[in-house]
């Protein structure tokens, strides 16, 4: 799986990159069946963090798109992870 990360309003941060890698490793099947994971991270204000994720599926189906926001990166990733868990339950 290829990974792309775009930062807006902030510089790349190693601890956030680690969080991205952990999220990808935790996908069902370790991400098998996903060809590309594109993350967009944005810091709008000190208390507005947003992370968006687009997963391109190997079967050619519609990409899976999810988004999380929070007061810090941890809260934004927790929301994103909850939404991903629901998406993979279906």
mmCIF file with all atom_site columns, C-alpha atoms in Angstrom:
data_model
loop_
_atom_site.group_PDB
_atom_site.id
_atom_site.type_symbol
_atom_site.label_atom_id
_atom_site.label_alt_id
_atom_site.label_comp_id
_atom_site.label_asym_id
_atom_site.label_entity_id
_atom_site.label_seq_id
_atom_site.pdbx_PDB_ins_code
_atom_site.Cartn_x
_atom_site.Cartn_y
_atom_site.Cartn_z
_atom_site.occupancy
_atom_site.B_iso_or_equiv
_atom_site.pdbx_formal_charge
_atom_site.auth_seq_id
_atom_site.auth_comp_id
_atom_site.auth_asym_id
_atom_site.auth_atom_id
_atom_site.pdbx_PDB_model_num
ATOM 1  C CA . UNK A 1 1  ? 0.000   0.000  0.000  1.00 0.00 ? 1  UNK A CA 1
ATOM 2  C CA . UNK A 1 2  ? 1.268   3.453  -0.872 1.00 0.00 ? 2  UNK A CA 1
ATOM 3  C CA . UNK A 1 3  ? 0.906   6.259  1.637  1.00 0.00 ? 3  UNK A CA 1
ATOM 4  C CA . UNK A 1 4  ? 0.684   9.996  0.991  1.00 0.00 ? 4  UNK A CA 1
ATOM 5  C CA . UNK A 1 5  ? 0.534   12.657 3.692  1.00 0.00 ? 5  UNK A CA 1
ATOM 6  C CA . UNK A 1 6  ? -0.282  16.322 3.113  1.00 0.00 ? 6  UNK A CA 1
ATOM 7  C CA . UNK A 1 7  ? 0.184   18.924 5.856  1.00 0.00 ? 7  UNK A CA 1
ATOM 8  C CA . UNK A 1 8  ? -1.618  22.242 5.887  1.00 0.00 ? 8  UNK A CA 1
ATOM 9  C CA . UNK A 1 9  ? -1.072  24.969 8.457  1.00 0.00 ? 9  UNK A CA 1
ATOM 10 C CA . UNK A 1 10 ? 1.666   23.017 10.227 1.00 0.00 ? 10 UNK A CA 1
ATOM 11 C CA . UNK A 1 11 ? 4.901   21.142 9.693  1.00 0.00 ? 11 UNK A CA 1
ATOM 12 C CA . UNK A 1 12 ? 5.225   17.362 9.594  1.00 0.00 ? 12 UNK A CA 1
ATOM 13 C CA . UNK A 1 13 ? 5.481   15.890 13.096 1.00 0.00 ? 13 UNK A CA 1
ATOM 14 C CA . UNK A 1 14 ? 7.147   12.528 13.831 1.00 0.00 ? 14 UNK A CA 1
ATOM 15 C CA . UNK A 1 15 ? 4.622   11.596 16.548 1.00 0.00 ? 15 UNK A CA 1
ATOM 16 C CA . UNK A 1 16 ? 1.724   12.195 14.145 1.00 0.00 ? 16 UNK A CA 1
ATOM 17 C CA . UNK A 1 17 ? 3.505   10.212 11.409 1.00 0.00 ? 17 UNK A CA 1
ATOM 18 C CA . UNK A 1 18 ? 3.814   7.353  13.927 1.00 0.00 ? 18 UNK A CA 1
ATOM 19 C CA . UNK A 1 19 ? 0.090   7.617  14.657 1.00 0.00 ? 19 UNK A CA 1
ATOM 20 C CA . UNK A 1 20 ? -0.616  7.360  10.911 1.00 0.00 ? 20 UNK A CA 1
ATOM 21 C CA . UNK A 1 21 ? 1.529   4.223  10.624 1.00 0.00 ? 21 UNK A CA 1
ATOM 22 C CA . UNK A 1 22 ? -0.203  2.656  13.635 1.00 0.00 ? 22 UNK A CA 1
ATOM 23 C CA . UNK A 1 23 ? -3.631  3.429  12.158 1.00 0.00 ? 23 UNK A CA 1
ATOM 24 C CA . UNK A 1 24 ? -2.674  1.795  8.856  1.00 0.00 ? 24 UNK A CA 1
ATOM 25 C CA . UNK A 1 25 ? -1.237  -1.276 10.600 1.00 0.00 ? 25 UNK A CA 1
ATOM 26 C CA . UNK A 1 26 ? -4.507  -1.631 12.517 1.00 0.00 ? 26 UNK A CA 1
ATOM 27 C CA . UNK A 1 27 ? -6.681  -1.786 9.413  1.00 0.00 ? 27 UNK A CA 1
ATOM 28 C CA . UNK A 1 28 ? -8.406  -5.132 8.819  1.00 0.00 ? 28 UNK A CA 1
ATOM 29 C CA . UNK A 1 29 ? -5.962  -7.535 7.226  1.00 0.00 ? 29 UNK A CA 1
ATOM 30 C CA . UNK A 1 30 ? -3.186  -5.017 7.798  1.00 0.00 ? 30 UNK A CA 1
ATOM 31 C CA . UNK A 1 31 ? -4.563  -2.987 4.918  1.00 0.00 ? 31 UNK A CA 1
ATOM 32 C CA . UNK A 1 32 ? -4.712  -5.824 2.397  1.00 0.00 ? 32 UNK A CA 1
ATOM 33 C CA . UNK A 1 33 ? -6.964  -4.787 -0.447 1.00 0.00 ? 33 UNK A CA 1
ATOM 34 C CA . UNK A 1 34 ? -5.985  -1.118 -0.161 1.00 0.00 ? 34 UNK A CA 1
ATOM 35 C CA . UNK A 1 35 ? -3.688  0.341  -2.793 1.00 0.00 ? 35 UNK A CA 1
ATOM 36 C CA . UNK A 1 36 ? -3.343  3.902  -1.504 1.00 0.00 ? 36 UNK A CA 1
ATOM 37 C CA . UNK A 1 37 ? -3.905  5.690  1.788  1.00 0.00 ? 37 UNK A CA 1
ATOM 38 C CA . UNK A 1 38 ? -3.958  9.473  1.434  1.00 0.00 ? 38 UNK A CA 1
ATOM 39 C CA . UNK A 1 39 ? -3.992  11.570 4.596  1.00 0.00 ? 39 UNK A CA 1
ATOM 40 C CA . UNK A 1 40 ? -4.637  15.302 4.735  1.00 0.00 ? 40 UNK A CA 1
ATOM 41 C CA . UNK A 1 41 ? -3.828  16.939 8.065  1.00 0.00 ? 41 UNK A CA 1
ATOM 42 C CA . UNK A 1 42 ? -4.754  20.508 8.836  1.00 0.00 ? 42 UNK A CA 1
ATOM 43 C CA . UNK A 1 43 ? -4.179  22.782 11.785 1.00 0.00 ? 43 UNK A CA 1
ATOM 44 C CA . UNK A 1 44 ? -6.732  25.578 11.473 1.00 0.00 ? 44 UNK A CA 1
ATOM 45 C CA . UNK A 1 45 ? -6.125  27.181 14.864 1.00 0.00 ? 45 UNK A CA 1
ATOM 46 C CA . UNK A 1 46 ? -4.292  25.892 17.922 1.00 0.00 ? 46 UNK A CA 1
ATOM 47 C CA . UNK A 1 47 ? -7.463  24.128 19.022 1.00 0.00 ? 47 UNK A CA 1
ATOM 48 C CA . UNK A 1 48 ? -8.776  22.951 15.635 1.00 0.00 ? 48 UNK A CA 1
ATOM 49 C CA . UNK A 1 49 ? -7.054  19.856 14.281 1.00 0.00 ? 49 UNK A CA 1
ATOM 50 C CA . UNK A 1 50 ? -8.451  17.891 11.351 1.00 0.00 ? 50 UNK A CA 1
ATOM 51 C CA . UNK A 1 51 ? -7.391  14.685 9.657  1.00 0.00 ? 51 UNK A CA 1
ATOM 52 C CA . UNK A 1 52 ? -8.960  13.271 6.511  1.00 0.00 ? 52 UNK A CA 1
ATOM 53 C CA . UNK A 1 53 ? -8.270  9.861  5.018  1.00 0.00 ? 53 UNK A CA 1
ATOM 54 C CA . UNK A 1 54 ? -9.002  8.474  1.573  1.00 0.00 ? 54 UNK A CA 1
ATOM 55 C CA . UNK A 1 55 ? -8.445  4.753  1.026  1.00 0.00 ? 55 UNK A CA 1
ATOM 56 C CA . UNK A 1 56 ? -8.272  3.546  -2.584 1.00 0.00 ? 56 UNK A CA 1
ATOM 57 C CA . UNK A 1 57 ? -9.469  -0.037 -2.810 1.00 0.00 ? 57 UNK A CA 1
ATOM 58 C CA . UNK A 1 58 ? -7.717  -2.639 -4.942 1.00 0.00 ? 58 UNK A CA 1
ATOM 59 C CA . UNK A 1 59 ? -11.021 -4.051 -6.206 1.00 0.00 ? 59 UNK A CA 1
ATOM 60 C CA . UNK A 1 60 ? -11.733 -0.764 -7.985 1.00 0.00 ? 60 UNK A CA 1
ATOM 61 C CA . UNK A 1 61 ? -14.702 0.063  -5.775 1.00 0.00 ? 61 UNK A CA 1
ATOM 62 C CA . UNK A 1 62 ? -15.548 3.505  -4.507 1.00 0.00 ? 62 UNK A CA 1
ATOM 63 C CA . UNK A 1 63 ? -12.798 4.940  -2.278 1.00 0.00 ? 63 UNK A CA 1
ATOM 64 C CA . UNK A 1 64 ? -13.463 4.999  1.440  1.00 0.00 ? 64 UNK A CA 1
ATOM 65 C CA . UNK A 1 65 ? -13.352 8.573  2.781  1.00 0.00 ? 65 UNK A CA 1
ATOM 66 C CA . UNK A 1 66 ? -13.426 9.459  6.484  1.00 0.00 ? 66 UNK A CA 1
ATOM 67 C CA . UNK A 1 67 ? -12.642 12.589 8.516  1.00 0.00 ? 67 UNK A CA 1
ATOM 68 C CA . UNK A 1 68 ? -11.938 13.401 12.145 1.00 0.00 ? 68 UNK A CA 1
ATOM 69 C CA . UNK A 1 69 ? -11.653 16.687 14.033 1.00 0.00 ? 69 UNK A CA 1
ATOM 70 C CA . UNK A 1 70 ? -10.655 17.584 17.546 1.00 0.00 ? 70 UNK A CA 1
ATOM 71 C CA . UNK A 1 71 ? -8.969  19.973 19.898 1.00 0.00 ? 71 UNK A CA 1
ATOM 72 C CA . UNK A 1 72 ? -5.652  18.146 19.334 1.00 0.00 ? 72 UNK A CA 1
ATOM 73 C CA . UNK A 1 73 ? -4.237  15.436 17.054 1.00 0.00 ? 73 UNK A CA 1
ATOM 74 C CA . UNK A 1 74 ? -5.154  12.679 19.499 1.00 0.00 ? 74 UNK A CA 1
ATOM 75 C CA . UNK A 1 75 ? -8.833  13.673 19.554 1.00 0.00 ? 75 UNK A CA 1
ATOM 76 C CA . UNK A 1 76 ? -8.929  14.016 15.759 1.00 0.00 ? 76 UNK A CA 1
ATOM 77 C CA . UNK A 1 77 ? -7.381  10.565 15.257 1.00 0.00 ? 77 UNK A CA 1
ATOM 78 C CA . UNK A 1 78 ? -9.719  8.966  17.816 1.00 0.00 ? 78 UNK A CA 1
ATOM 79 C CA . UNK A 1 79 ? -12.733 10.290 15.908 1.00 0.00 ? 79 UNK A CA 1
ATOM 80 C CA . UNK A 1 80 ? -11.261 9.077  12.609 1.00 0.00 ? 80 UNK A CA 1
ATOM 81 C CA . UNK A 1 81 ? -10.540 5.633  14.077 1.00 0.00 ? 81 UNK A CA 1
ATOM 82 C CA . UNK A 1 82 ? -14.129 5.316  15.377 1.00 0.00 ? 82 UNK A CA 1
ATOM 83 C CA . UNK A 1 83 ? -15.500 6.170  11.948 1.00 0.00 ? 83 UNK A CA 1
ATOM 84 C CA . UNK A 1 84 ? -13.161 3.696  10.242 1.00 0.00 ? 84 UNK A CA 1
ATOM 85 C CA . UNK A 1 85 ? -14.161 0.936  12.664 1.00 0.00 ? 85 UNK A CA 1
ATOM 86 C CA . UNK A 1 86 ? -17.843 1.486  11.791 1.00 0.00 ? 86 UNK A CA 1
ATOM 87 C CA . UNK A 1 87 ? -17.045 1.497  8.079  1.00 0.00 ? 87 UNK A CA 1
ATOM 88 C CA . UNK A 1 88 ? -15.253 -1.852 8.263  1.00 0.00 ? 88 UNK A CA 1
ATOM 89 C CA . UNK A 1 89 ? -18.000 -3.414 10.380 1.00 0.00 ? 89 UNK A CA 1
ATOM 90 C CA . UNK A 1 90 ? -20.430 -3.150 7.477  1.00 0.00 ? 90 UNK A CA 1
#
